[in-house]
Coordinates of C-alpha atoms in Angstrom, one line a residue:
X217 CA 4.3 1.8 -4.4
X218 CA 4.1 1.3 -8.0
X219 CA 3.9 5.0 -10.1
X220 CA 3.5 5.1 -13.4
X221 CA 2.9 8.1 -15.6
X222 CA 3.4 9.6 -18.7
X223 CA -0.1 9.1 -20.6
X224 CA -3.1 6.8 -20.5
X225 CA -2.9 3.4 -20.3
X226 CA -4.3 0.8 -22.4
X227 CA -6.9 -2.0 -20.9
X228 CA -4.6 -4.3 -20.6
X229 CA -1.9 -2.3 -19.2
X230 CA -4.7 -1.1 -16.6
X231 CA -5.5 -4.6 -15.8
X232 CA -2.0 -6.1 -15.3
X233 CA -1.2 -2.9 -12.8
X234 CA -4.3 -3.5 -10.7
X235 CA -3.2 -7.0 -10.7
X236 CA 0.2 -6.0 -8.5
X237 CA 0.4 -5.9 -4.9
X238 CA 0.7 -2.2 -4.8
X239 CA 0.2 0.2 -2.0
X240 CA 1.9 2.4 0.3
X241 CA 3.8 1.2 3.9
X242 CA 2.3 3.0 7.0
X243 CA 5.2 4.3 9.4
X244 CA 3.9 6.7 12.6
X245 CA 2.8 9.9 12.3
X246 CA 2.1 13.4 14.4
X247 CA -0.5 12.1 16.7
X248 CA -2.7 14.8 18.7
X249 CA -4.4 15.0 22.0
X250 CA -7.0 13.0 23.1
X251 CA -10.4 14.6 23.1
X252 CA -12.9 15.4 25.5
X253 CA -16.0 13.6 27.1
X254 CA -18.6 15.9 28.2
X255 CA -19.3 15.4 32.0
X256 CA -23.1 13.6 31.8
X257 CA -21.1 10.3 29.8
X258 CA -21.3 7.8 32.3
X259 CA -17.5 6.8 32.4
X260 CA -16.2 2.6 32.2
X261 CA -14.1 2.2 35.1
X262 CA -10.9 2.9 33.4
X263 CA -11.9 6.2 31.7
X264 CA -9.8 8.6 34.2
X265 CA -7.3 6.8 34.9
X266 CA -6.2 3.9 32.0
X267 CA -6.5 1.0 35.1
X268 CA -8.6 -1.6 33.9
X269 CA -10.2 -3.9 37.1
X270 CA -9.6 -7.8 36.5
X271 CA -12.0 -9.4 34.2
X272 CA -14.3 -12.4 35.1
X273 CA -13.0 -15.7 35.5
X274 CA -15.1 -17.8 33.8
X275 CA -17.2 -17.6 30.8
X276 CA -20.2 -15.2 31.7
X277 CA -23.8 -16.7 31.0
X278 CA -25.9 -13.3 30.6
X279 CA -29.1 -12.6 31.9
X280 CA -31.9 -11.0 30.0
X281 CA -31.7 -8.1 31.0
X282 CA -27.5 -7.7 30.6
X283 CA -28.5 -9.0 26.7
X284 CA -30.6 -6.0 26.0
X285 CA -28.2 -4.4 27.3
X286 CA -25.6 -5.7 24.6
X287 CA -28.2 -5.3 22.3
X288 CA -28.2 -1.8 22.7
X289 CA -24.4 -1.2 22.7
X290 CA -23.6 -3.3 19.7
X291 CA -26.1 -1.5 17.6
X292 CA -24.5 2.1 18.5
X293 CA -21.1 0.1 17.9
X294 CA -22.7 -0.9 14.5
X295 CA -24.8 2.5 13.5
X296 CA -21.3 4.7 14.1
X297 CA -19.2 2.1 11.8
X298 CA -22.2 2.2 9.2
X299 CA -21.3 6.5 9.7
X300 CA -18.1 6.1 9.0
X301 CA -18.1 5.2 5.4
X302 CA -19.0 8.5 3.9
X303 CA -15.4 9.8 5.8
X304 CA -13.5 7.5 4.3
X305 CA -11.9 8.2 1.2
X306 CA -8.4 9.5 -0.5
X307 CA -7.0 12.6 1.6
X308 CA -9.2 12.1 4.9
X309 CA -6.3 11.4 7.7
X310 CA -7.3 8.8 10.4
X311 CA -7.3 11.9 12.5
X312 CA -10.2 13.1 11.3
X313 CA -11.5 9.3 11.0
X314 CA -11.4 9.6 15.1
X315 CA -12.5 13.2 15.4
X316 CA -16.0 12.0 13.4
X317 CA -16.1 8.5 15.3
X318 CA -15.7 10.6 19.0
X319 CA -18.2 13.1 18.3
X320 CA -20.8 10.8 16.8
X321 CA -20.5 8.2 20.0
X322 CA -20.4 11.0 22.6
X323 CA -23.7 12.4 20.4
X324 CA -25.7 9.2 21.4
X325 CA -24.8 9.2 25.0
X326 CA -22.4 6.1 24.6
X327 CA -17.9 6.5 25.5
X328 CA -16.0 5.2 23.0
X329 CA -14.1 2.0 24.5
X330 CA -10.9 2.1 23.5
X331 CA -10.7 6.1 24.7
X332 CA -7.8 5.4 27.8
X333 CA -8.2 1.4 27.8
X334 CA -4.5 0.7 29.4
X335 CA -3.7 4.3 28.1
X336 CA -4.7 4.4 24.4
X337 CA -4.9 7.8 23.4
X338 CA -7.7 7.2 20.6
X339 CA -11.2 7.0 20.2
X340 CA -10.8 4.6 17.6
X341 CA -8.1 2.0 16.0
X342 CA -7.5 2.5 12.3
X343 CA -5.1 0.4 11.0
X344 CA -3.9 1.0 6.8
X345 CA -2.2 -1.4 5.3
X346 CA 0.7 -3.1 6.7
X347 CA -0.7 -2.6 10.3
X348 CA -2.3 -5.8 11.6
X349 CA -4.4 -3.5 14.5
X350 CA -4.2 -1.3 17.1
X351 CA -3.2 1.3 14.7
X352 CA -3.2 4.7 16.6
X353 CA -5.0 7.5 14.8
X354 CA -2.3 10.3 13.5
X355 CA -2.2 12.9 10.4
X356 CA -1.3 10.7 7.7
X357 CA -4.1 11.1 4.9
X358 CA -5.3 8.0 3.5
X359 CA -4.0 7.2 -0.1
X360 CA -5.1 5.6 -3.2
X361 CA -4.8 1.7 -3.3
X362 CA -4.5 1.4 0.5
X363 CA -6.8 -0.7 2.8
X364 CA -8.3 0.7 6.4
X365 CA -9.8 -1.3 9.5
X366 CA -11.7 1.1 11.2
X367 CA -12.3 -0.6 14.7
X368 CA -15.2 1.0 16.5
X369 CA -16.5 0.0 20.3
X370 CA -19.0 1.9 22.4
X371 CA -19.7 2.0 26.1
X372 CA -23.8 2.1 26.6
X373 CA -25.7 1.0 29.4
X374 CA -22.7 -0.4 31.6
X375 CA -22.1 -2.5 28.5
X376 CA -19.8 -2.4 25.5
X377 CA -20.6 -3.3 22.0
X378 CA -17.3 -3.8 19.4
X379 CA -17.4 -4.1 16.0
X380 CA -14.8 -3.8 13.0
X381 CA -14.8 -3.4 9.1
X382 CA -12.1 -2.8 6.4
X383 CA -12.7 -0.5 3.9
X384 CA -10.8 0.2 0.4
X385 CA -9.5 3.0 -0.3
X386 CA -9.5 4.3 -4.0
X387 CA -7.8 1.6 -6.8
X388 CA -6.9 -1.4 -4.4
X389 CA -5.1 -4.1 -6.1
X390 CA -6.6 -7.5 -6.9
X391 CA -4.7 -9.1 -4.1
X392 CA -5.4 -6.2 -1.8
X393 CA -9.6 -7.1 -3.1
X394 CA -9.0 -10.3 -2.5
X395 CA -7.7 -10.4 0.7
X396 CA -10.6 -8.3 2.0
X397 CA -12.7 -10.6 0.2
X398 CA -11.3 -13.2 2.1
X399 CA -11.5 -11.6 5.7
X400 CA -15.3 -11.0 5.4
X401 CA -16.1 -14.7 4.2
X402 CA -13.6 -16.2 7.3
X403 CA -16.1 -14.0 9.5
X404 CA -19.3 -14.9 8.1
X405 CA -18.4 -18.8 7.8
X406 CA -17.0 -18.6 11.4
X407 CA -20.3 -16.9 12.6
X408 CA -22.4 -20.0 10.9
X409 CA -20.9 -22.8 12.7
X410 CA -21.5 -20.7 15.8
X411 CA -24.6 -22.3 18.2
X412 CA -25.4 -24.0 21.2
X413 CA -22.8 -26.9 22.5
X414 CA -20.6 -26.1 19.2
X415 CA -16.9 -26.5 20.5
X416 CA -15.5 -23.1 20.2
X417 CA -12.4 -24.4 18.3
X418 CA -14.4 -24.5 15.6
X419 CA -14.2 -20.9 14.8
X420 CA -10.1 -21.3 14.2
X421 CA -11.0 -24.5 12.1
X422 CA -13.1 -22.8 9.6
X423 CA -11.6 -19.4 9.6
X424 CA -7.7 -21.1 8.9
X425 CA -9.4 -23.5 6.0
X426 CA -10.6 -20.8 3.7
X427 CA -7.4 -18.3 4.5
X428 CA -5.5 -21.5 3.9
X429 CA -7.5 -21.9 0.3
X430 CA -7.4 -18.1 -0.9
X431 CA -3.2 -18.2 0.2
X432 CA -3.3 -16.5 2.9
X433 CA -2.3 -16.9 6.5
X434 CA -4.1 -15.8 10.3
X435 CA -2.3 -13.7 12.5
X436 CA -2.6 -16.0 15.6
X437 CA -1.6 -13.2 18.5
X438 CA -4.5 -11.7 18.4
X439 CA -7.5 -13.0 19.7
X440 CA -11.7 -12.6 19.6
X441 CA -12.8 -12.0 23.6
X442 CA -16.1 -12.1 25.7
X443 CA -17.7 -8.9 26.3
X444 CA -19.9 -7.4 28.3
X445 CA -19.5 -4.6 31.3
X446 CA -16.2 -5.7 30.8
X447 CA -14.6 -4.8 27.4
X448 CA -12.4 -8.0 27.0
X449 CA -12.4 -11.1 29.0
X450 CA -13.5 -15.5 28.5
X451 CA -13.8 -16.8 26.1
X452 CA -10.5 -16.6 24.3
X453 CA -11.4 -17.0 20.5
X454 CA -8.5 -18.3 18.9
X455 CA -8.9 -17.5 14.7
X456 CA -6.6 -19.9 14.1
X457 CA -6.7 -24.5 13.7
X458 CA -6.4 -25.2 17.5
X459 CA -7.8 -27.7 20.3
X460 CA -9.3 -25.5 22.7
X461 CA -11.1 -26.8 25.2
X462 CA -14.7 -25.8 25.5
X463 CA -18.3 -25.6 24.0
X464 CA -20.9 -22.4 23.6
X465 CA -23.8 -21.6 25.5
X466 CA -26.6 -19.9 25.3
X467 CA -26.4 -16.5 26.7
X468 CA -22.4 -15.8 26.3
X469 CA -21.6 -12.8 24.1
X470 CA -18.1 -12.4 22.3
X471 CA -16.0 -11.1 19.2
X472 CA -15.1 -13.2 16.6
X473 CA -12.4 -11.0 14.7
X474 CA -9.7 -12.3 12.3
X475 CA -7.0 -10.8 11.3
X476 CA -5.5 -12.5 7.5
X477 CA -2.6 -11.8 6.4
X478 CA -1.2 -11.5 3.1
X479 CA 1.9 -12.8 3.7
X480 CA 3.5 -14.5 6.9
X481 CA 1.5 -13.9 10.3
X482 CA 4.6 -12.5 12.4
X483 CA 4.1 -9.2 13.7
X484 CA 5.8 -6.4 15.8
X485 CA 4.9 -3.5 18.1
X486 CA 6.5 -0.1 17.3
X487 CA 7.4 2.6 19.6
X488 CA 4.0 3.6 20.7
X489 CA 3.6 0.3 22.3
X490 CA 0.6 -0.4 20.2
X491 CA 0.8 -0.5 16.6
X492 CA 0.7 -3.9 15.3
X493 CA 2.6 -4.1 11.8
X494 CA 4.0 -7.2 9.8
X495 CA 7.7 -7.9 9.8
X496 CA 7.0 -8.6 6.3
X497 CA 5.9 -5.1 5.9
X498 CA 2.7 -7.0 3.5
X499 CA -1.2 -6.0 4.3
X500 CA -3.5 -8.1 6.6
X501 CA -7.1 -7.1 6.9
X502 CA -9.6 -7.7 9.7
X503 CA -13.6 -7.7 10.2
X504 CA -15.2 -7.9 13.4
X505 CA -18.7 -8.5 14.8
X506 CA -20.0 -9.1 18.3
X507 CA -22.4 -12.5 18.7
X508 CA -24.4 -13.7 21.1
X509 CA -25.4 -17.8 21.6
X510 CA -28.9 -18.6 21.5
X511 CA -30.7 -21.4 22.5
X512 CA -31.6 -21.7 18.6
X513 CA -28.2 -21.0 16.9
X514 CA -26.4 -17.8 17.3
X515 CA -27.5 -13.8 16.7
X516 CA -24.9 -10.8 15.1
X517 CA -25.6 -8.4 18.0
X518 CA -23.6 -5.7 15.8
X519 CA -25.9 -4.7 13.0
X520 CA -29.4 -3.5 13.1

């Protein structure tokens, strides 16, 4: 990271070092324990033991009832995210990002989805900087000039609700604002073209032509998913240009969630079998929302 001291700077000294990609590179850390879920949570079938049953095999067309459902869900999903923003800030380790998201999911009655999900240890994914996702909370504190996706899902009602956002952290550099920048437009412009017998690829057409405009790629390994008592499952939602096969309907639920990346898309997995972080060792940021299709166009079921 770039470090310069020695006195005040002028403007334009100020403004040429806020223009530099500049932040730190996230290696793992001391993770802890995983924490408890008081006995009255009604538990998703994976919750004791990390096995996840099969999903469905075709797109699910959701009834009433399993909407409201959703509804429900993806507005604790949304209300705990909205929380989190107070927490974040230099010095607060993504440890204590999970310790507040656990205690304010269990607080409404809801388990958080990603607690045991094929093992993870977490409560939350945080992922700083050069991790693309599935960053595992740990004691590192955050730092000035870094970047944080703070990936929240609940379990409510038999049904889970998922919903991301990236935050910045302190003096984030213009490409590092940018980037961000970018991220949330790709979602909201891949949300618009959503509706009723839109072809899902779509989505990976709009999202790839403004990364493609603002210089920036799409991590194409991870994808959006449907949701509903089951956390992931069809439709597959590529982010990326693509000719899948396939148009909405009203009454299917998924995640549209890109992941761009400030340089190339390639990624690897460390040691823990989770993190996602770029071979390039640059930034990618990612914003999520759950959606349902309507017979009218399409509803953001994660925000109140």
């Amino acid at each position: 990271r770039l470090n310069l001291s020695g006195g005040k700077l002028s403007p334009g000294w100020n403004k040429i070092c806020r223009s530099l990609s500049s932040f730190n590179l996230v290696q793992l850390e001391q993770v802890s324990p995983s924490q408890p879920v008081p006995d009255d949570i009604p538990l998703p079938p994976y919750a004791l033991t990390g096995v996840v049953p099969p999903s469905p095999l075709s797109i699910e067309i959701k009834t009433q009832d399993q909407i409201d459902c959703m509804k429900k869900s993806c507005q604790l999903a949304y209300q705990v995210l909205d929380s989190v923003k107070s927490h974040i800030k230099v010095g607060t380790t993504t440890e204590e990002i999970d310790q507040h998201v656990h205690q304010s999911i269990i607080q409404l009655g809801a388990y958080p989805s990603p607690l045991n999900y094929h093992g993870f240890p977490k409560s939350v994914c945080t992922s700083v900087n050069n991790v693309a996702c599935h960053g595992i909370p740990d004691s590192r504190p955050l730092q000035d000039g870094d970047i944080i996706n703070v990936d929240i899902s609940v379990y409510y009602n038999g049904h889970h609700g998922d919903t991301s956002d990236t935050f910045l952290i302190g003096e984030v550099d213009e490409t590092g604002q940018k980037l961000v920048q970018t991220t949330k437009l790709c979602l909201q412009q891949a949300i618009n073209v959503c509706g009723p017998n839109v072809p899902f690829r779509y989505i990976g057409k709009t999202i790839s032509k403004i990364a493609r405009k603002a210089g920036f790629t799409v991590n194409e390994m991870f994808l959006g998913h449907g949701i509903g008592s089951y956390f992931h499952g069809p439709p597959h939602i590529y982010h990326y240009a693509n000719w899948q096969i396939g148009n909405m309907r009203p009454g299917m639920t998924f995640t549209i969630e890109p992941i761009i990346c400030e340089g190339r898309p390639d990624i690897e997995i460390l040691e823990d079998g989770w993190t996602a972080v770029s071979l390039d060792k640059k930034r990618s940021a990612q914003c999520e929302h759950t959606v349902l299709i309507t017979s009218q166009g399409v509803e953001i079921l994660t925000k109140l």
